[in-house]
Amino acid sequence: MTSPPEFPKRIEIELVSACNLNCVYCPRRFLKKLNGYMDFDLFKNLVDEIEPYPETILVLHRRGESLLHKKFIPMMNYLKGKFKTVQLATNATMLNSGNARAIIQSVSFLSFSIDTPQNFEKTRVLGKYRIVESNILNFLQMNKDAGNPVTTQVSMVQTKQTTKDDTNKFEELWKNKVDRIRIYEEHSSDGLFGSVKSGRPDRKPCVMPFYEMLIYCDGTIGRCNHDWNGDPIGDIRNSTIKKIWDSTALNDLRKQHLTLNIKDPVCSTCDSWYSKEGIQGTGKVIEK
């Protein structure tokens, strides 16, 4: 991990930074004016540049709810068949037969961000559990009818209020319905994005500057999926993915990680880094 590959191995494209929920553990609560939507032409330009690299993992969410985008279905149709791995996460409140069909045709991995039935409406404020559950079950049936082209996951956030009984019930409820169950440890609860309460003192160089590029909905470039509000390190509207990937700003950030002399204001306070041995974060994953 001394030099980056020719092109990012993983690219996150934030379709929407707005959200229709107000989850109590979401880092959004520390931010204002997250109400953006990616321009459709910008999205198409990004897909066109990435298309010669079909092995690139494409992730279509970040700080907001992607299904809110009025052009969501045309976006899915535009990238259909162009990439081996396309990932999406949703709160499932907006999931219906139309966008579900588009997802099944274009996305390879879909994660539903939810909670236990007993806690859902207390933690995922403005959401209605029965509606979300019905939307998810309808999608799972559509996916099954199509031959299960989409790998599915449900995820919840574990906070200091979450009990062992909560996680057991969550696992029991979904274990025979989806391919994967994930329970994340709450992060950024102190307002520092990427921080976790357990802390991780054995810091190692993070692979993300060598592996991933994050493109916000306005075209500015973040460091990774834990960079929610840092100063941009580039702007795709007046550059290209390749030029930013090879830029002085990103190469300097890589050097900071390699030497563990991390002065970047976002990376220096982050505990959710990833090492070359694999994801070193916290949480639990259950797969079929």
Short mmCIF file of C-alpha atoms in Angstrom, two decimals:
data_model
loop_
_atom_site.label_atom_id
_atom_site.label_comp_id
_atom_site.label_asym_id
_atom_site.label_seq_id
_atom_site.Cartn_x
_atom_site.Cartn_y
_atom_site.Cartn_z
CA MET A 1 0.00 0.00 0.00
CA THR A 2 2.67 2.50 -1.01
CA SER A 3 1.07 3.77 -4.19
CA PRO A 4 -2.53 4.00 -5.43
CA PRO A 5 -3.93 2.00 -8.34
CA GLU A 6 -4.51 3.68 -11.69
CA PHE A 7 -8.16 4.41 -10.81
CA PRO A 8 -10.22 4.17 -7.60
CA LYS A 9 -11.34 0.65 -6.76
CA ARG A 10 -14.48 2.01 -5.13
CA ILE A 11 -16.37 5.22 -5.88
CA GLU A 12 -19.19 6.59 -3.77
CA ILE A 13 -21.58 8.90 -5.59
CA GLU A 14 -23.93 10.77 -3.29
CA LEU A 15 -27.16 11.10 -5.26
CA VAL A 16 -28.91 13.04 -2.47
CA SER A 17 -27.76 14.71 0.74
CA ALA A 18 -31.33 15.44 1.88
CA CYS A 19 -33.23 12.96 4.03
CA ASN A 20 -36.86 12.45 5.00
CA LEU A 21 -36.07 10.99 8.44
CA ASN A 22 -34.48 12.48 11.54
CA CYS A 23 -32.68 9.52 13.11
CA VAL A 24 -31.41 10.24 16.61
CA TYR A 25 -28.01 8.63 16.02
CA CYS A 26 -27.33 10.04 12.55
CA PRO A 27 -24.37 12.45 12.17
CA ARG A 28 -26.73 14.69 10.18
CA ARG A 29 -27.80 16.23 13.48
CA PHE A 30 -24.49 18.07 13.65
CA LEU A 31 -24.89 19.60 10.20
CA LYS A 32 -27.09 22.12 8.44
CA LYS A 33 -28.24 22.55 4.87
CA LEU A 34 -27.91 18.93 3.81
CA ASN A 35 -30.58 19.22 1.14
CA GLY A 36 -28.76 18.69 -2.15
CA TYR A 37 -29.56 16.59 -5.22
CA MET A 38 -27.00 15.56 -7.84
CA ASP A 39 -27.53 16.98 -11.30
CA PHE A 40 -28.50 14.22 -13.71
CA ASP A 41 -26.00 15.34 -16.35
CA LEU A 42 -23.22 15.33 -13.75
CA PHE A 43 -24.22 11.80 -12.77
CA LYS A 44 -24.11 10.67 -16.41
CA ASN A 45 -20.66 12.26 -16.86
CA LEU A 46 -19.39 10.35 -13.82
CA VAL A 47 -20.80 7.05 -15.06
CA ASP A 48 -19.24 7.67 -18.47
CA GLU A 49 -15.79 8.22 -16.93
CA ILE A 50 -16.07 5.17 -14.67
CA GLU A 51 -17.49 2.84 -17.34
CA PRO A 52 -14.06 1.84 -18.81
CA TYR A 53 -13.34 0.41 -15.32
CA PRO A 54 -16.27 -2.04 -14.91
CA GLU A 55 -14.65 -3.72 -11.89
CA THR A 56 -14.93 -0.48 -9.92
CA ILE A 57 -17.38 -0.84 -7.04
CA LEU A 58 -20.05 1.84 -7.38
CA VAL A 59 -21.85 3.02 -4.21
CA LEU A 60 -24.89 5.23 -4.67
CA HIS A 61 -25.57 6.73 -1.25
CA ARG A 62 -23.93 8.68 1.51
CA ARG A 63 -25.45 11.38 3.74
CA GLY A 64 -29.03 11.31 2.44
CA GLU A 65 -31.81 9.11 1.09
CA SER A 66 -31.13 8.29 -2.55
CA LEU A 67 -34.71 7.30 -3.38
CA LEU A 68 -35.77 10.92 -2.87
CA HIS A 69 -34.13 11.86 -6.18
CA LYS A 70 -36.75 12.56 -8.85
CA LYS A 71 -34.39 11.11 -11.45
CA PHE A 72 -33.60 7.98 -9.44
CA ILE A 73 -35.11 5.54 -11.95
CA PRO A 74 -33.45 7.20 -15.00
CA MET A 75 -30.17 7.12 -13.06
CA MET A 76 -30.53 3.39 -12.46
CA ASN A 77 -31.43 2.85 -16.09
CA TYR A 78 -28.37 4.81 -17.24
CA LEU A 79 -25.89 2.65 -15.34
CA LYS A 80 -27.70 -0.66 -15.92
CA GLY A 81 -25.34 -3.41 -17.03
CA LYS A 82 -22.21 -1.26 -16.92
CA PHE A 83 -20.69 -2.37 -13.61
CA LYS A 84 -20.18 -5.67 -11.84
CA THR A 85 -20.89 -4.31 -8.35
CA VAL A 86 -23.38 -1.54 -7.58
CA GLN A 87 -24.33 -0.95 -3.95
CA LEU A 88 -27.16 1.06 -2.43
CA ALA A 89 -28.51 1.72 1.07
CA THR A 90 -31.99 3.04 1.78
CA ASN A 91 -34.30 3.70 4.70
CA ALA A 92 -37.00 2.01 2.57
CA THR A 93 -39.63 4.66 3.29
CA MET A 94 -39.82 5.58 -0.41
CA LEU A 95 -39.43 2.05 -1.75
CA ASN A 96 -42.19 1.08 -4.18
CA SER A 97 -42.70 -1.30 -7.09
CA GLY A 98 -41.34 1.18 -9.65
CA ASN A 99 -38.01 2.02 -8.03
CA ALA A 100 -37.73 -1.54 -6.71
CA ARG A 101 -37.86 -2.83 -10.28
CA ALA A 102 -35.14 -0.35 -11.29
CA ILE A 103 -32.98 -1.47 -8.35
CA ILE A 104 -33.39 -5.15 -9.20
CA GLN A 105 -32.26 -4.45 -12.76
CA SER A 106 -29.24 -2.30 -11.86
CA VAL A 107 -28.04 -2.86 -8.27
CA SER A 108 -26.18 -5.91 -6.96
CA PHE A 109 -26.28 -5.17 -3.20
CA LEU A 110 -29.03 -3.39 -1.26
CA SER A 111 -28.94 -2.56 2.44
CA PHE A 112 -32.01 -1.51 4.43
CA SER A 113 -31.20 0.84 7.32
CA ILE A 114 -33.82 0.11 9.97
CA ASP A 115 -34.22 -0.76 13.66
CA THR A 116 -36.16 -3.18 15.85
CA PRO A 117 -39.96 -2.88 15.69
CA GLN A 118 -40.10 -1.73 19.32
CA ASN A 119 -37.48 1.01 18.87
CA PHE A 120 -37.95 2.06 15.25
CA GLU A 121 -40.27 5.03 15.68
CA LYS A 122 -38.28 6.32 18.66
CA THR A 123 -34.93 6.25 16.87
CA ARG A 124 -35.88 6.70 13.20
CA VAL A 125 -38.03 9.75 13.78
CA LEU A 126 -40.75 10.44 11.15
CA GLY A 127 -40.62 6.84 9.93
CA LYS A 128 -43.42 4.31 10.36
CA TYR A 129 -42.22 0.77 11.01
CA ARG A 130 -45.11 -1.13 9.48
CA ILE A 131 -44.87 0.83 6.25
CA VAL A 132 -41.11 0.29 6.02
CA GLU A 133 -41.38 -3.40 6.88
CA SER A 134 -44.06 -3.86 4.21
CA ASN A 135 -41.91 -2.06 1.63
CA ILE A 136 -38.94 -4.28 2.42
CA LEU A 137 -40.95 -7.51 2.33
CA ASN A 138 -42.49 -6.50 -1.00
CA PHE A 139 -39.01 -5.85 -2.40
CA LEU A 140 -37.73 -9.19 -1.13
CA GLN A 141 -40.59 -10.96 -2.88
CA MET A 142 -39.95 -9.07 -6.13
CA ASN A 143 -36.27 -9.92 -5.88
CA LYS A 144 -37.07 -13.59 -5.27
CA ASP A 145 -39.43 -13.65 -8.25
CA ALA A 146 -36.60 -12.23 -10.39
CA GLY A 147 -34.18 -14.94 -9.26
CA ASN A 148 -32.58 -12.99 -6.39
CA PRO A 149 -30.15 -10.88 -8.45
CA VAL A 150 -29.74 -8.46 -5.52
CA THR A 151 -27.88 -9.48 -2.36
CA THR A 152 -29.84 -8.01 0.57
CA GLN A 153 -28.90 -6.76 4.01
CA VAL A 154 -30.66 -5.21 6.98
CA SER A 155 -28.67 -3.04 9.35
CA MET A 156 -29.27 -1.31 12.66
CA VAL A 157 -27.19 1.00 14.84
CA GLN A 158 -26.15 -0.15 18.30
CA THR A 159 -26.15 2.69 20.83
CA LYS A 160 -25.67 2.77 24.59
CA GLN A 161 -29.44 2.25 24.90
CA THR A 162 -29.42 -0.90 22.73
CA THR A 163 -29.79 -4.11 24.74
CA LYS A 164 -28.72 -7.64 23.96
CA ASP A 165 -32.40 -8.49 23.72
CA ASP A 166 -32.80 -5.82 21.03
CA THR A 167 -30.04 -7.25 18.86
CA ASN A 168 -31.22 -10.83 19.41
CA LYS A 169 -34.75 -9.93 18.33
CA PHE A 170 -33.45 -8.07 15.29
CA GLU A 171 -31.37 -11.03 14.21
CA GLU A 172 -34.21 -13.48 14.81
CA LEU A 173 -36.69 -11.35 12.86
CA TRP A 174 -34.56 -11.08 9.71
CA LYS A 175 -32.28 -14.14 9.68
CA ASN A 176 -34.37 -16.13 7.20
CA LYS A 177 -35.43 -13.18 5.06
CA VAL A 178 -32.21 -11.45 3.95
CA ASP A 179 -28.70 -12.53 3.01
CA ARG A 180 -26.88 -10.51 5.63
CA ILE A 181 -27.56 -8.78 8.95
CA ARG A 182 -25.27 -6.02 10.18
CA ILE A 183 -25.21 -4.25 13.51
CA TYR A 184 -23.10 -1.09 13.50
CA GLU A 185 -21.61 0.61 16.51
CA GLU A 186 -22.77 4.21 16.74
CA HIS A 187 -20.16 6.68 15.49
CA SER A 188 -19.74 10.45 15.50
CA SER A 189 -21.90 10.84 18.63
CA ASP A 190 -19.46 13.48 19.90
CA GLY A 191 -19.69 15.55 16.72
CA LEU A 192 -16.35 14.30 15.39
CA PHE A 193 -17.11 12.38 12.23
CA GLY A 194 -15.79 8.83 12.26
CA SER A 195 -15.14 8.69 16.00
CA VAL A 196 -16.39 5.74 18.05
CA LYS A 197 -16.71 5.65 21.82
CA SER A 198 -14.64 2.50 22.26
CA GLY A 199 -11.64 4.21 20.68
CA ARG A 200 -8.91 2.48 18.70
CA PRO A 201 -5.43 3.42 19.94
CA ASP A 202 -3.49 1.04 17.65
CA ARG A 203 -3.69 3.37 14.68
CA LYS A 204 -2.57 2.04 11.30
CA PRO A 205 -2.42 3.67 7.87
CA CYS A 206 -5.92 3.82 6.41
CA VAL A 207 -6.37 2.28 2.97
CA MET A 208 -9.21 4.56 1.94
CA PRO A 209 -7.09 7.30 0.27
CA PHE A 210 -5.56 4.47 -1.82
CA TYR A 211 -8.83 2.71 -2.51
CA GLU A 212 -11.89 4.94 -2.60
CA MET A 213 -13.18 8.28 -3.85
CA LEU A 214 -16.25 10.01 -2.41
CA ILE A 215 -18.16 12.40 -4.66
CA TYR A 216 -20.75 14.56 -2.92
CA CYS A 217 -23.99 15.46 -4.68
CA ASP A 218 -22.63 18.94 -5.54
CA GLY A 219 -19.53 17.46 -7.21
CA THR A 220 -17.06 18.23 -4.45
CA ILE A 221 -14.73 15.45 -3.26
CA GLY A 222 -14.50 14.04 0.25
CA ARG A 223 -11.93 11.72 1.80
CA CYS A 224 -14.09 8.65 2.47
CA ASN A 225 -17.51 7.70 3.80
CA HIS A 226 -16.71 9.14 7.24
CA ASP A 227 -15.95 12.58 5.81
CA TRP A 228 -19.32 14.26 6.31
CA ASN A 229 -18.32 17.91 6.46
CA GLY A 230 -14.61 18.36 5.70
CA ASP A 231 -13.19 20.92 3.31
CA PRO A 232 -13.33 19.39 -0.19
CA ILE A 233 -10.11 18.03 -1.66
CA GLY A 234 -11.33 18.55 -5.21
CA ASP A 235 -14.31 19.40 -7.39
CA ILE A 236 -15.40 17.10 -10.17
CA ARG A 237 -17.26 19.94 -11.93
CA ASN A 238 -13.97 21.48 -13.07
CA SER A 239 -11.82 18.33 -13.19
CA THR A 240 -12.07 14.56 -13.66
CA ILE A 241 -11.99 11.56 -11.33
CA LYS A 242 -8.60 10.59 -12.74
CA LYS A 243 -7.03 14.04 -12.27
CA ILE A 244 -8.27 14.32 -8.68
CA TRP A 245 -7.15 10.75 -7.95
CA ASP A 246 -3.62 11.72 -9.04
CA SER A 247 -3.71 15.16 -7.40
CA THR A 248 -1.20 16.66 -5.00
CA ALA A 249 -3.92 16.96 -2.33
CA LEU A 250 -4.70 13.23 -2.32
CA ASN A 251 -1.06 12.20 -2.59
CA ASP A 252 -0.27 14.37 0.42
CA LEU A 253 -3.08 12.73 2.39
CA ARG A 254 -1.74 9.29 1.44
CA LYS A 255 1.72 10.28 2.67
CA GLN A 256 0.25 11.38 6.00
CA HIS A 257 -1.29 7.96 6.47
CA LEU A 258 1.78 6.02 5.42
CA THR A 259 3.94 7.92 7.91
CA LEU A 260 1.18 8.06 10.56
CA ASN A 261 1.84 11.78 10.73
CA ILE A 262 -1.85 12.51 10.23
CA LYS A 263 -2.59 16.21 10.40
CA ASP A 264 -5.65 16.29 8.18
CA PRO A 265 -8.51 17.61 10.38
CA VAL A 266 -10.93 14.89 9.28
CA CYS A 267 -8.61 11.86 9.35
CA SER A 268 -6.85 12.84 12.57
CA THR A 269 -10.02 12.45 14.67
CA CYS A 270 -11.39 9.35 12.93
CA ASP A 271 -11.42 5.94 14.66
CA SER A 272 -13.26 4.19 11.83
CA TRP A 273 -10.24 3.69 9.61
CA TYR A 274 -9.59 0.62 7.50
CA SER A 275 -6.28 -1.23 7.40
CA LYS A 276 -4.72 -3.29 4.62
CA GLU A 277 -5.65 -6.43 6.58
CA GLY A 278 -9.31 -5.57 6.14
CA ILE A 279 -11.99 -3.54 7.82
CA GLN A 280 -10.90 -2.77 11.35
CA GLY A 281 -14.14 -1.16 12.43
CA THR A 282 -16.58 -2.29 15.04
CA GLY A 283 -19.89 -4.07 14.76
CA LYS A 284 -21.30 -7.48 13.98
CA VAL A 285 -22.09 -9.15 10.65
CA ILE A 286 -24.22 -12.26 10.20
CA GLU A 287 -24.43 -13.91 6.78
CA LYS A 288 -26.34 -16.90 5.49
#
